[in-house]
CSV table of C-alpha atoms and ligand atoms in Angstrom, one decimal:
chain,number,residue,atom,x,y,z
A,1,MET,CA,0.0,0.0,0.0
A,2,ALA,CA,2.9,2.4,0.8
A,3,LEU,CA,4.4,1.9,-2.6
A,4,MET,CA,1.0,2.5,-4.3
A,5,ARG,CA,0.6,5.7,-2.3
A,6,VAL,CA,4.0,7.0,-3.5
A,7,VAL,CA,3.1,6.0,-7.1
A,8,CYS,CA,-0.1,7.9,-6.9
A,9,VAL,CA,1.5,11.0,-5.5
A,10,VAL,CA,4.2,11.0,-8.2
A,11,PHE,CA,1.6,10.6,-11.0
A,12,PHE,CA,-0.5,13.5,-9.8
A,13,CYS,CA,2.5,15.8,-9.4
A,14,VAL,CA,3.6,15.0,-13.0
A,15,LEU,CA,0.1,15.5,-14.4
A,16,ILE,CA,-0.8,18.6,-12.6
A,17,ARG,CA,2.4,20.6,-13.5
A,18,PRO,CA,1.9,23.3,-16.1
A,19,SER,CA,1.7,22.2,-19.8
A,20,SER,CA,5.0,22.5,-21.7
A,21,THR,CA,3.4,23.4,-25.1
A,22,GLU,CA,5.0,26.4,-26.8
A,23,THR,CA,3.4,29.8,-25.9
A,24,VAL,CA,2.4,32.4,-28.5
A,25,ASP,CA,5.4,34.5,-27.7
A,26,GLU,CA,7.8,31.5,-28.2
A,27,LEU,CA,6.2,30.8,-31.6
A,28,LEU,CA,6.6,34.5,-32.6
A,29,ASN,CA,10.1,36.0,-32.8
A,30,ARG,CA,11.8,32.8,-33.7
A,31,CYS,CA,14.5,32.0,-36.2
A,32,MET,CA,15.4,28.6,-37.6
A,33,VAL,CA,18.3,26.6,-36.4
A,34,SER,CA,20.7,26.9,-39.4
A,35,LYS,CA,24.2,28.1,-40.2
A,36,THR,CA,22.9,31.3,-41.7
A,37,GLN,CA,20.4,32.5,-39.1
A,38,LYS,CA,20.8,34.3,-35.8
A,39,SER,CA,19.5,32.6,-32.7
A,40,LYS,CA,16.9,35.4,-32.1
A,41,PRO,CA,15.5,38.0,-34.5
A,42,SER,CA,16.6,41.6,-33.8
A,43,PRO,CA,16.6,45.0,-35.6
A,44,GLU,CA,19.2,45.2,-38.5
A,45,PRO,CA,19.2,48.8,-39.6
A,46,GLY,CA,22.1,48.0,-41.9
A,47,LEU,CA,20.1,45.6,-44.2
A,48,GLN,CA,20.4,46.8,-47.7
A,49,GLY,CA,18.9,45.8,-51.1
A,50,VAL,CA,16.3,43.2,-51.7
A,51,CYS,CA,16.1,42.0,-48.0
A,52,SER,CA,15.9,45.5,-46.6
A,53,PRO,CA,12.1,45.4,-45.9
A,54,TRP,CA,13.0,42.9,-43.1
A,55,LYS,CA,15.3,45.4,-41.2
A,56,GLU,CA,13.0,46.3,-38.4
A,57,ASN,CA,13.3,42.8,-37.0
A,58,SER,CA,15.4,40.2,-38.8
A,59,CYS,CA,16.8,36.7,-38.5
A,60,CYS,CA,19.5,37.4,-41.0
A,61,ASP,CA,22.4,39.9,-40.5
A,62,ALA,CA,23.7,42.4,-43.1
A,63,LYS,CA,26.3,39.9,-44.4
A,64,ILE,CA,23.7,37.2,-45.2
A,65,ALA,CA,21.5,39.9,-46.8
A,66,ARG,CA,24.4,40.9,-49.0
A,67,ASP,CA,25.0,37.3,-50.0
A,68,VAL,CA,21.3,37.0,-51.0
A,69,GLU,CA,21.7,40.1,-53.1
A,70,TYR,CA,25.0,39.2,-54.8
A,71,ASN,CA,25.9,35.5,-54.6
A,72,ALA,CA,25.4,33.6,-57.9
A,73,THR,CA,24.5,30.5,-55.8
A,74,TRP,CA,22.9,29.9,-52.4
A,75,MET,CA,24.6,27.2,-50.2
A,76,ASP,CA,25.9,26.0,-53.6
A,77,PHE,CA,22.4,25.8,-55.0
A,78,ASP,CA,22.5,27.2,-58.6
A,79,PHE,CA,19.2,28.7,-59.7
A,80,ASN,CA,20.6,28.8,-63.2
A,81,HIS,CA,21.1,25.0,-63.5
A,82,CYS,CA,19.9,24.8,-67.1
A,83,PRO,CA,22.9,25.2,-69.4
A,84,GLY,CA,22.8,28.4,-71.3
A,85,LYS,CA,19.7,29.7,-69.5
A,86,THR,CA,19.6,32.4,-66.9
A,87,LEU,CA,16.7,33.7,-64.8
A,88,SER,CA,15.5,37.1,-66.0
A,89,PRO,CA,16.2,39.9,-63.4
A,90,GLN,CA,12.5,40.1,-62.7
A,91,CYS,CA,12.3,36.4,-61.9
A,92,GLU,CA,15.5,36.5,-59.9
A,93,LYS,CA,14.0,39.2,-57.7
A,94,TYR,CA,11.3,36.8,-56.6
A,95,PHE,CA,13.6,34.0,-55.8
A,96,LYS,CA,15.6,36.5,-53.8
A,97,LEU,CA,12.5,37.7,-51.9
A,98,ASP,CA,11.7,34.0,-51.2
A,99,LEU,CA,15.3,33.6,-49.8
A,100,CYS,CA,14.9,36.8,-47.8
A,101,PHE,CA,11.8,35.4,-46.2
A,102,TYR,CA,13.6,32.1,-45.6
A,103,GLU,CA,16.7,33.7,-44.0
A,104,CYS,CA,15.4,37.0,-42.5
A,105,SER,CA,11.8,36.6,-41.6
A,106,PRO,CA,11.0,36.5,-37.8
A,107,ASN,CA,7.5,35.2,-38.6
A,108,LYS,CA,8.2,31.6,-39.5
A,109,GLY,CA,7.7,30.2,-36.0
A,110,PRO,CA,4.2,28.7,-36.4
A,111,TRP,CA,5.3,26.6,-39.4
A,112,ILE,CA,8.8,25.4,-38.3
A,113,LYS,CA,9.4,21.6,-38.3
A,114,LYS,CA,12.5,19.6,-37.4
A,115,VAL,CA,14.6,18.0,-40.2
A,116,ASP,CA,17.9,16.2,-40.2
A,117,GLN,CA,20.0,17.7,-43.0
A,118,THR,CA,23.7,18.7,-43.0
A,119,PHE,CA,23.0,22.4,-43.6
A,120,ARG,CA,19.9,22.8,-41.5
A,121,LYS,CA,18.1,21.2,-38.6
A,122,GLU,CA,14.7,23.0,-39.2
A,123,ARG,CA,12.6,24.0,-42.2
A,124,PHE,CA,9.1,25.5,-42.6
A,125,ILE,CA,6.1,23.7,-44.0
A,126,GLY,CA,2.8,25.1,-45.3
A,127,VAL,CA,3.4,28.8,-44.7
A,128,PRO,CA,0.2,30.5,-46.2
A,129,LEU,CA,1.5,32.5,-49.1
A,130,CYS,CA,-0.8,35.2,-50.5
A,131,GLU,CA,-2.2,34.1,-53.9
A,132,SER,CA,-1.3,37.6,-55.3
A,133,ASP,CA,2.4,37.2,-54.4
A,134,CYS,CA,2.5,33.6,-55.8
A,135,LEU,CA,0.9,35.0,-59.0
A,136,SER,CA,3.5,37.8,-59.4
A,137,TRP,CA,6.3,35.3,-58.8
A,138,TRP,CA,4.9,32.9,-61.4
A,139,GLU,CA,4.3,35.7,-63.9
A,140,ALA,CA,7.9,36.8,-63.5
A,141,CYS,CA,9.3,33.3,-63.9
A,142,LYS,CA,7.0,31.3,-66.2
A,143,ASP,CA,9.4,31.6,-69.2
A,144,ALA,CA,12.4,30.4,-67.1
A,145,TYR,CA,13.8,26.9,-67.5
A,146,THR,CA,14.3,24.0,-65.2
A,147,CYS,CA,14.7,20.2,-65.3
A,148,LEU,CA,12.9,19.3,-62.1
A,149,SER,CA,9.5,20.2,-60.7
A,150,ARG,CA,10.8,20.0,-57.1
A,151,TRP,CA,14.1,21.7,-56.1
A,152,ASP,CA,14.4,20.3,-52.6
A,153,LYS,CA,15.5,16.9,-53.8
A,154,GLY,CA,16.4,15.1,-57.0
A,155,PHE,CA,19.4,17.1,-58.1
A,156,ASP,CA,22.8,15.6,-58.8
A,157,TRP,CA,25.1,17.0,-56.1
A,158,SER,CA,28.1,14.8,-57.0
A,159,GLU,CA,30.1,17.8,-58.2
A,160,GLY,CA,29.3,20.0,-55.2
A,161,GLN,CA,26.6,22.1,-57.0
A,162,ASN,CA,23.2,21.0,-58.1
A,163,LYS,CA,23.2,19.7,-61.6
A,164,CYS,CA,20.3,18.3,-63.6
A,165,PRO,CA,20.1,14.6,-63.2
A,166,ALA,CA,20.9,12.6,-66.3
A,167,GLY,CA,17.9,12.2,-68.6
A,168,ASN,CA,16.0,15.2,-67.2
A,169,GLU,CA,15.6,17.7,-70.0
A,170,CYS,CA,15.4,21.4,-69.3
A,171,ARG,CA,11.9,22.7,-70.1
A,172,LYS,CA,10.1,26.0,-69.6
A,173,PHE,CA,8.4,26.4,-66.2
A,174,THR,CA,5.1,26.5,-68.1
A,175,GLU,CA,5.8,22.9,-69.2
A,176,VAL,CA,7.1,21.7,-65.9
A,177,PHE,CA,4.4,23.2,-63.6
A,178,GLN,CA,0.6,23.2,-64.3
A,179,ASN,CA,0.0,26.7,-62.9
A,180,SER,CA,1.0,29.3,-60.3
A,181,VAL,CA,-0.3,27.3,-57.4
A,182,ASP,CA,1.5,24.1,-58.5
A,183,PHE,CA,4.7,26.1,-58.9
A,184,CYS,CA,4.6,27.9,-55.5
A,185,GLN,CA,3.5,24.9,-53.5
A,186,ASN,CA,5.6,22.2,-55.0
A,187,LEU,CA,8.9,23.9,-55.9
A,188,TRP,CA,10.2,23.7,-52.4
A,189,GLY,CA,8.3,20.5,-51.5
A,190,GLY,CA,5.4,22.2,-49.5
A,191,SER,CA,7.2,25.0,-47.8
A,192,TRP,CA,4.4,27.3,-49.1
A,193,LYS,CA,0.7,26.8,-49.2
A,194,VAL,CA,-1.1,29.2,-51.5
A,195,VAL,CA,-4.2,30.9,-49.9
A,196,SER,CA,-6.6,33.5,-51.2
A,197,ASP,CA,-5.8,37.1,-50.1
A,198,MET,CA,-9.5,37.6,-49.6
A,199,ALA,CA,-10.4,34.6,-47.5
A,200,GLU,CA,-7.5,34.2,-45.1
A,201,GLU,CA,-4.6,36.0,-43.4
A,202,CYS,CA,-1.6,35.4,-45.6
A,203,VAL,CA,2.1,36.0,-45.8
A,204,LYS,CA,3.6,38.5,-48.2
A,205,ILE,CA,7.2,38.1,-49.6
A,206,GLU,CA,7.0,41.5,-51.3
A,207,PHE,CA,6.2,44.5,-49.1
A,208,SER,CA,7.4,47.9,-48.0
A,209,GLY,CA,7.1,49.6,-44.7
A,210,SER,CA,6.1,47.8,-41.5
A,211,ASN,CA,6.2,44.0,-41.8
A,212,PRO,CA,2.6,42.8,-42.6
A,213,ASN,CA,3.4,39.3,-41.6
A,214,ASN,CA,3.8,40.0,-37.9
A,215,LYS,CA,0.0,40.1,-37.6
A,216,VAL,CA,-0.4,36.9,-39.7
A,217,ALA,CA,2.1,34.9,-37.6
A,218,ARG,CA,0.4,36.1,-34.4
A,219,GLU,CA,-3.0,35.0,-35.6
A,220,TYR,CA,-1.7,31.5,-36.6
A,221,ALA,CA,0.3,31.1,-33.4
A,222,GLY,CA,-2.8,31.9,-31.4
A,223,LYS,CA,-4.7,29.2,-33.2
A,224,ILE,CA,-1.9,26.6,-32.7
A,225,VAL,CA,-1.5,27.3,-29.0
A,226,SER,CA,-5.2,27.3,-28.2
A,227,GLY,CA,-5.7,24.0,-30.3
A,228,ALA,CA,-2.7,22.3,-28.5
A,229,VAL,CA,-3.9,23.5,-25.1
A,230,THR,CA,-7.4,22.1,-25.7
A,231,VAL,CA,-6.3,18.7,-26.9
A,232,ASP,CA,-3.7,18.5,-24.1
A,233,THR,CA,-6.2,19.5,-21.5
A,234,HIS,CA,-8.7,16.9,-22.5
A,235,PHE,CA,-6.1,14.2,-22.5
A,236,ARG,CA,-4.8,15.3,-19.1
A,237,LEU,CA,-8.3,15.4,-17.6
A,238,THR,CA,-9.0,11.9,-18.8
A,239,VAL,CA,-5.8,10.5,-17.4
A,240,VAL,CA,-6.3,12.2,-14.1
A,241,SER,CA,-9.8,10.8,-13.8
A,242,VAL,CA,-8.7,7.3,-14.5
A,243,LEU,CA,-5.8,7.6,-12.0
A,244,MET,CA,-8.0,9.1,-9.3
A,245,TYR,CA,-10.3,6.1,-9.7
A,246,ILE,CA,-7.5,3.5,-9.6
A,247,CYS,CA,-5.8,5.2,-6.6
A,248,HIS,CA,-9.2,5.6,-4.8
A,249,VAL,CA,-9.8,1.8,-5.2
A,250,HIS,CA,-6.3,0.8,-4.2
A,251,LEU,CA,-5.9,3.1,-1.2
A,252,LYS,CA,-9.3,2.5,0.4
B,1,NAG,C1,28.3,33.7,-50.8
B,1,NAG,O1,29.6,33.7,-51.5
B,1,NAG,C2,30.7,33.7,-50.6
B,1,NAG,C3,31.9,33.9,-51.4
B,1,NAG,O2,32.0,32.9,-52.4
B,1,NAG,C4,30.7,32.4,-49.8
B,1,NAG,O3,31.8,32.4,-48.9
B,1,NAG,C5,29.4,32.3,-49.0
B,1,NAG,O4,29.4,31.1,-48.3
B,1,NAG,C6,28.2,32.4,-49.9
B,1,NAG,N1,27.0,32.4,-49.1
B,1,NAG,C7,26.0,31.5,-49.2
B,1,NAG,C8,24.9,31.6,-48.3
B,1,NAG,O5,26.0,30.7,-50.1
């Protein structure tokens, strides 16, 4: 009986402690664990060029923003992987904005997932991209060329940079992707989910002035936390009830 009494007390102490799910504040103001990002976002008044809209609060420093602006490749990934074809400046701008969001945005928290890759330990999945931004990106890039409909896997990396795998011909984006949504959602294997600007809060990769995505991330973080708390609370209450019954029977 003494042992059972100890077991019951321990169980209750464990179950009644506060929940360890992430709070809204932890989901906001978060960067990704990666070689290129800071551990916490902070103001970067020195950000210049295409990533400068993120300067009020940023996960990338000025050096990384300069790399986005000027490097021909990103972590050895070559956007111009089709021989003899280069992205138009207009199209390149959108891939840079996409990279700015990836590296600099402090608003990715609600969508971050763990991964085990050499160059990163986290990525984002299903960030709600505004349909209008997806459409501008597609319009700017639809005449560009590629050999793969997904760029997050499938390339030949044997020479240190991504090369088209043998047998994959380069074709226009319009022949590789069905439409703007197919392009935005599948290119990075589901990092983006296209949503209507009208129907839902959505993330913008192209903006000026104050960052419109702070509000979007806060809204989604709130939903995630309240959802997690509800499920967690129901589960805890059930377990507590069962234990109370067992302990009651045993300790009588
Ligand atoms: C940008 O280019 C420099 C010089 O080649 C290189 O050291 C750096 O790693 C590159 N940055 C990224 C993120 O690829």
